[in-house]
Coordinates of C-alpha atoms and ligand atoms in Angstrom, one line a residue:
M1 CA -0.2 0.2 0.0
F2 CA 2.9 2.4 0.7
S3 CA 6.0 2.2 -0.8
R4 CA 9.4 1.2 1.3
S5 CA 10.8 4.5 1.0
F6 CA 7.6 6.4 2.6
L7 CA 7.6 3.7 5.7
T8 CA 11.4 4.1 5.9
T9 CA 10.7 8.0 6.3
L10 CA 8.2 7.5 8.6
L11 CA 9.9 5.1 10.7
L12 CA 12.6 7.7 11.2
S13 CA 10.8 10.9 12.0
S14 CA 9.5 8.4 14.6
L15 CA 12.4 7.8 16.2
V16 CA 13.3 11.2 16.4
A17 CA 9.9 12.4 17.5
A18 CA 9.0 12.9 20.9
R19 CA 7.1 10.1 22.1
V20 CA 3.2 10.7 23.2
V21 CA 3.7 9.2 26.5
P22 CA 1.8 10.1 29.6
A23 CA 3.6 11.0 32.7
S24 CA 4.2 8.1 35.0
N25 CA 4.2 10.3 38.1
G26 CA 0.5 10.2 38.5
S27 CA -0.1 13.5 37.0
C28 CA -2.6 13.4 34.2
T29 CA -3.5 16.9 33.1
N30 CA -4.3 16.7 29.6
P31 CA -5.7 13.3 28.9
V32 CA -6.1 12.6 25.1
V33 CA -9.2 11.7 23.8
R34 CA -10.6 8.2 22.2
K35 CA -13.6 9.0 20.1
E36 CA -16.1 6.6 18.6
W37 CA -15.7 5.9 14.8
R38 CA -18.3 7.9 13.5
E39 CA -17.3 11.1 15.3
L40 CA -13.8 10.9 13.4
T41 CA -13.2 13.0 10.6
D42 CA -12.8 11.3 6.8
G43 CA -9.0 12.4 7.5
E44 CA -8.7 10.9 10.9
K45 CA -10.2 7.2 9.8
A46 CA -7.7 7.6 6.8
E47 CA -5.2 8.3 9.2
Y48 CA -5.9 5.6 11.7
I49 CA -6.1 3.1 8.9
R50 CA -3.0 4.2 7.5
A51 CA -1.3 3.4 10.6
A52 CA -2.9 -0.1 11.1
V53 CA -2.0 -1.1 8.1
C54 CA 1.5 0.0 8.8
L55 CA 1.9 -2.2 12.0
R56 CA 1.0 -5.1 9.8
G57 CA 3.8 -4.4 7.7
L58 CA 6.8 -4.0 10.3
P59 CA 9.1 -6.9 10.7
S60 CA 8.8 -8.6 13.8
E61 CA 11.6 -7.8 16.5
K62 CA 10.5 -10.7 19.4
Y63 CA 9.8 -14.2 19.4
A64 CA 12.5 -15.2 17.1
E65 CA 12.2 -18.8 17.7
I66 CA 8.7 -18.7 16.9
E67 CA 8.3 -19.7 13.0
A68 CA 4.8 -18.2 12.6
V69 CA 5.3 -14.6 14.0
T70 CA 7.2 -12.4 11.1
T71 CA 5.6 -9.2 11.6
R72 CA 5.1 -6.6 14.7
M73 CA 1.3 -7.8 14.6
D74 CA 2.0 -11.0 14.8
E75 CA 3.9 -10.5 18.3
L76 CA 0.6 -9.0 19.8
V77 CA -1.1 -11.8 18.1
W78 CA 0.9 -14.3 19.2
T79 CA 0.8 -12.8 22.9
H80 CA -2.8 -12.7 23.0
S81 CA -3.7 -16.1 22.1
T82 CA -0.7 -17.5 23.8
L83 CA -2.1 -16.1 27.0
Q84 CA -5.6 -16.8 26.3
P85 CA -6.5 -18.7 29.3
Q86 CA -4.9 -16.4 31.8
I87 CA -6.4 -13.1 30.4
H88 CA -10.5 -14.2 29.7
F89 CA -13.2 -15.0 32.1
V90 CA -10.8 -14.7 35.3
A91 CA -9.9 -11.4 37.3
N92 CA -7.6 -9.1 34.7
F93 CA -9.7 -9.5 31.9
L94 CA -10.5 -5.8 31.8
P95 CA -7.1 -4.3 32.9
W96 CA -5.2 -6.9 30.8
H97 CA -6.9 -5.4 27.3
R98 CA -6.8 -1.9 28.9
W99 CA -2.5 -2.5 29.1
Y100 CA -2.6 -4.2 25.5
L101 CA -5.0 -1.4 24.2
Q102 CA -2.1 0.8 25.3
L103 CA 0.8 -1.0 24.0
H104 CA -1.1 -1.4 20.8
E105 CA -1.6 2.8 20.3
D106 CA 1.8 3.0 21.7
L107 CA 3.2 1.3 18.5
L108 CA 1.0 2.9 16.0
R109 CA 2.9 6.1 17.4
T110 CA 6.1 5.2 17.8
E111 CA 6.7 2.7 14.4
C112 CA 4.2 4.2 12.9
G113 CA 4.2 8.0 13.4
F114 CA 0.1 7.8 13.9
K115 CA -0.7 11.4 15.2
G116 CA -4.2 10.3 16.2
T117 CA -6.1 8.9 19.4
Q118 CA -7.1 5.1 19.7
P119 CA -11.0 5.0 18.5
Y120 CA -13.7 3.0 19.7
W121 CA -17.0 1.3 17.9
D122 CA -20.3 1.5 20.2
W123 CA -21.8 -1.4 18.1
S124 CA -24.6 -0.8 21.0
I125 CA -25.6 2.0 18.2
D126 CA -26.1 -0.4 15.4
A127 CA -27.8 -2.8 17.5
D128 CA -30.4 0.0 18.7
A129 CA -30.9 0.9 14.8
Q130 CA -31.3 -3.0 14.3
N131 CA -28.6 -2.2 11.1
M132 CA -25.7 -4.3 12.2
P133 CA -24.4 -5.5 8.8
N134 CA -24.5 -2.0 7.2
S135 CA -22.8 -0.5 9.9
P136 CA -20.4 2.9 8.8
I137 CA -17.3 0.7 10.8
F138 CA -17.8 -1.8 7.4
D139 CA -17.5 0.9 4.7
P140 CA -15.1 0.1 2.2
V141 CA -14.0 3.4 1.6
T142 CA -13.8 4.9 5.2
G143 CA -14.2 2.1 7.2
F144 CA -12.8 -1.7 7.4
G145 CA -14.5 -3.4 4.9
G146 CA -17.2 -5.6 5.0
D147 CA -18.4 -9.5 5.5
G148 CA -16.2 -12.2 4.0
K149 CA -17.2 -13.5 0.5
L150 CA -16.6 -16.9 -1.0
T151 CA -13.9 -16.8 -3.6
G152 CA -14.0 -20.0 -5.4
S153 CA -10.3 -20.6 -4.3
T154 CA -9.8 -24.0 -3.3
V155 CA -6.3 -23.3 -1.4
P156 CA -7.1 -24.0 2.4
G157 CA -7.6 -20.7 4.0
F158 CA -8.1 -18.9 1.0
G159 CA -11.9 -20.0 0.2
R160 CA -13.6 -17.2 2.0
C161 CA -12.0 -13.5 2.4
V162 CA -12.6 -10.3 3.1
V163 CA -12.2 -8.4 -0.3
D164 CA -13.1 -4.7 0.1
G165 CA -11.7 -2.1 2.2
P166 CA -8.2 -1.6 3.2
F167 CA -7.2 -5.1 4.7
A168 CA -9.1 -6.9 1.8
N169 CA -6.9 -10.4 0.6
T170 CA -4.7 -9.0 -1.9
N171 CA -3.1 -6.6 0.7
L172 CA -3.3 -8.6 3.7
T173 CA -2.7 -12.6 4.6
I174 CA -2.2 -13.7 7.9
A175 CA 0.2 -16.6 9.5
M176 CA -2.3 -17.7 12.3
G177 CA -5.7 -18.6 13.6
W178 CA -8.3 -19.3 10.6
P179 CA -9.8 -22.1 9.2
D180 CA -8.2 -24.4 12.0
M181 CA -9.8 -22.5 15.4
N182 CA -7.0 -24.6 17.8
V183 CA -3.9 -24.1 15.7
R184 CA -2.2 -20.9 15.8
G185 CA 0.9 -21.5 14.0
N186 CA 2.0 -21.3 10.3
R187 CA -1.7 -21.3 8.6
L188 CA -1.4 -18.9 6.0
H189 CA -4.9 -17.5 4.9
C190 CA -6.5 -13.9 3.4
F191 CA -8.3 -12.2 6.2
T192 CA -11.9 -13.3 6.7
R193 CA -15.1 -12.5 8.4
E194 CA -18.1 -14.4 8.6
F195 CA -21.1 -12.1 9.7
N196 CA -23.8 -14.6 11.5
S197 CA -26.4 -15.0 13.9
A198 CA -25.3 -18.4 15.1
E199 CA -28.2 -19.9 13.2
G200 CA -26.2 -21.9 10.8
S201 CA -26.6 -21.8 7.3
D202 CA -29.6 -21.9 4.7
E203 CA -30.4 -24.9 2.8
N204 CA -27.9 -23.4 -0.4
G205 CA -25.0 -23.8 2.5
V206 CA -25.2 -19.9 2.5
T207 CA -24.5 -18.5 6.3
I208 CA -27.4 -17.1 7.9
I209 CA -26.8 -13.4 9.0
G210 CA -30.2 -12.6 10.5
D211 CA -30.0 -9.2 13.0
M212 CA -26.1 -10.4 14.3
Q213 CA -27.7 -10.9 17.5
V214 CA -28.5 -7.5 18.2
T215 CA -30.4 -8.1 21.4
A216 CA -26.4 -9.3 23.0
Y217 CA -25.2 -6.1 22.6
N218 CA -27.8 -3.4 22.5
S219 CA -28.1 -0.3 24.8
R220 CA -30.6 -2.2 26.7
V221 CA -27.7 -4.9 27.5
M222 CA -25.5 -2.0 28.4
N223 CA -27.6 0.0 30.6
T224 CA -28.2 -3.3 32.8
I225 CA -24.5 -3.7 32.7
Y226 CA -23.9 -0.1 34.3
G227 CA -26.5 -1.3 37.0
F228 CA -24.1 -3.7 38.5
D229 CA -23.1 -2.4 41.9
N230 CA -19.7 -4.5 41.9
F231 CA -16.8 -5.4 39.7
E232 CA -17.6 -8.8 39.6
G233 CA -21.0 -9.0 38.6
M234 CA -20.7 -6.0 35.9
V235 CA -17.4 -7.9 34.1
M236 CA -19.1 -11.0 33.9
M237 CA -21.9 -9.8 31.9
L238 CA -19.8 -7.3 30.0
E239 CA -17.5 -10.0 29.1
G240 CA -19.6 -13.0 28.7
L241 CA -22.4 -11.1 26.7
P242 CA -21.8 -8.1 24.4
H243 CA -18.2 -8.9 24.0
A244 CA -18.3 -12.3 23.1
Q245 CA -21.3 -11.7 21.0
I246 CA -19.6 -9.3 18.9
H247 CA -16.5 -11.7 18.5
S248 CA -18.1 -14.5 16.9
V249 CA -21.2 -12.7 15.3
I250 CA -18.2 -11.4 13.0
F251 CA -16.1 -14.4 13.5
G252 CA -13.8 -15.1 10.6
D253 CA -10.6 -13.7 12.4
M254 CA -12.4 -12.3 15.0
G255 CA -13.9 -15.8 16.3
P256 CA -10.6 -17.5 17.9
S257 CA -7.5 -16.7 20.7
T258 CA -6.1 -14.9 17.4
S259 CA -8.9 -12.6 17.2
P260 CA -5.9 -9.3 17.2
N261 CA -5.9 -10.2 13.6
E262 CA -8.8 -8.4 13.1
P263 CA -8.4 -4.9 13.1
L264 CA -11.6 -4.1 14.6
F265 CA -10.5 -6.3 17.6
F266 CA -8.9 -3.3 18.7
L267 CA -12.0 -0.5 18.0
H268 CA -14.3 -3.6 19.8
H269 CA -12.0 -3.7 22.8
A270 CA -11.9 0.2 23.4
N271 CA -15.9 -0.2 23.5
V272 CA -15.6 -2.5 26.0
D273 CA -12.8 -0.3 28.1
R274 CA -15.0 2.5 27.6
A275 CA -18.2 0.4 29.4
W276 CA -15.6 -0.4 32.0
A277 CA -14.5 3.6 32.2
K278 CA -17.9 4.3 32.4
W279 CA -19.2 2.0 35.1
Q280 CA -15.9 3.2 37.2
G281 CA -16.9 7.0 36.5
R282 CA -13.8 7.9 38.3
N283 CA -15.6 7.0 41.4
A284 CA -12.9 6.0 43.9
T285 CA -14.3 3.2 45.2
R286 CA -15.2 1.8 42.1
L287 CA -11.7 2.9 40.6
S288 CA -10.4 0.4 42.9
D289 CA -13.0 -2.5 43.3
Y290 CA -11.2 -5.5 41.9
S291 CA -12.2 -8.8 42.7
G292 CA -12.1 -12.6 41.3
F293 CA -10.2 -14.9 40.6
N294 CA -7.0 -15.6 38.5
D295 CA -7.9 -18.9 37.1
A296 CA -10.7 -20.8 35.5
A297 CA -11.3 -23.1 38.7
E298 CA -11.7 -20.4 40.9
T299 CA -8.8 -21.6 43.2
V300 CA -6.2 -18.7 43.3
S301 CA -8.0 -15.3 44.5
A302 CA -7.1 -12.5 42.3
S303 CA -5.6 -9.0 44.3
I304 CA -4.8 -5.6 42.7
D305 CA -1.4 -6.0 43.4
D306 CA -1.1 -9.0 40.9
E307 CA 1.1 -8.7 38.3
M308 CA 0.2 -9.5 34.7
P309 CA 1.6 -12.1 32.1
I310 CA 2.4 -10.9 29.0
L311 CA 5.3 -13.2 27.6
E312 CA 7.9 -11.0 25.6
L313 CA 5.6 -8.4 24.5
G314 CA 7.1 -5.6 27.0
E315 CA 10.2 -4.8 29.3
V316 CA 8.1 -4.4 32.3
Q317 CA 5.5 -6.1 33.6
P318 CA 2.2 -4.5 34.7
I319 CA 0.3 -4.5 38.0
V320 CA -3.3 -4.2 37.8
K321 CA -3.5 -1.6 40.3
D322 CA -1.6 0.8 37.8
Y323 CA -4.6 0.2 34.9
M324 CA -7.5 0.8 36.6
D325 CA -7.8 4.1 36.3
T326 CA -7.7 5.5 32.7
Q327 CA -6.3 9.0 34.2
A328 CA -3.3 7.7 36.4
G329 CA -0.2 6.1 36.5
P330 CA 0.6 4.9 32.8
L331 CA -2.2 5.8 31.5
C332 CA -4.0 9.3 30.1
Y333 CA -6.9 9.2 28.2
T334 CA -10.3 9.8 28.4
Y335 CA -13.6 8.4 26.2
T336 CA -16.4 10.7 24.6
D337 CA -19.3 9.1 26.1
S338 CA -17.6 8.1 29.4
T339 CA -20.2 9.4 32.2
Ligands
CU401 CU1 -9.0 -10.8 24.3

């Protein structure tokens, strides 16, 4: 999409440019604002997509021993996928993904010269409009492209591809995940989606898209989530219902534990993170409300002082309590519609 010299120029300029890193001494006086995709100008949308494409093209620097990891993006995918049982349906789901989103945003800035802020995708808007398949997020020109289409190819992993938008099959092949959900490595395939309503396929074998289960992530569901008075109840519903259903109604690369392959992963998780921030409301009690277990068997109680696993992805092991407040410690951002 971009010439090598253009990328090199970007890389060099990002090396000398001051990194937009919030103060780590706890003073966050000027938080950056994460906006909903629809609130961005076309220029801001193009800038985010440019940076997201860029990150997918940069060579990896970590996990040298893992053959499937060849790009910077693969490093993020590999980490998320390998840690899957330690970061989902356990207490650290929200703070871990908050850390991960910030790391991704920092990479966009430092390695791809990104000038904007991580956007979020408020899917409850599309759910309330009962028009999920036509969300502007899937726009082929100003968005991320739409549903995967049958290509007629008999090559495994290339039979169904996203064919429009900036990540269409000609631009993006992916090493891990789909079509085998359980095997991460060396499964070269085109970037794909399979919109569905979990109703299987029709008599012609075509996946039934239906309403894409909008009742699982509409504003009614979100209001129920905001109504919980404790962290554990809130996160259980947030993760289990709207978060999980968005992964499964888009499916394709959004389905398995390698889902950061899907560029929308980061806008989806920014919205999940926004829901948590909105629930917290910068209320002192809620900013320290953290409980649950560190394992699925519920034998190890979680503590706000726990370190979070990151494999090779960072130099400093993050601690849960530093990721409770979006405007303190290593974080300094806010969301539009966060109260
Ligand atoms: Cu995840």
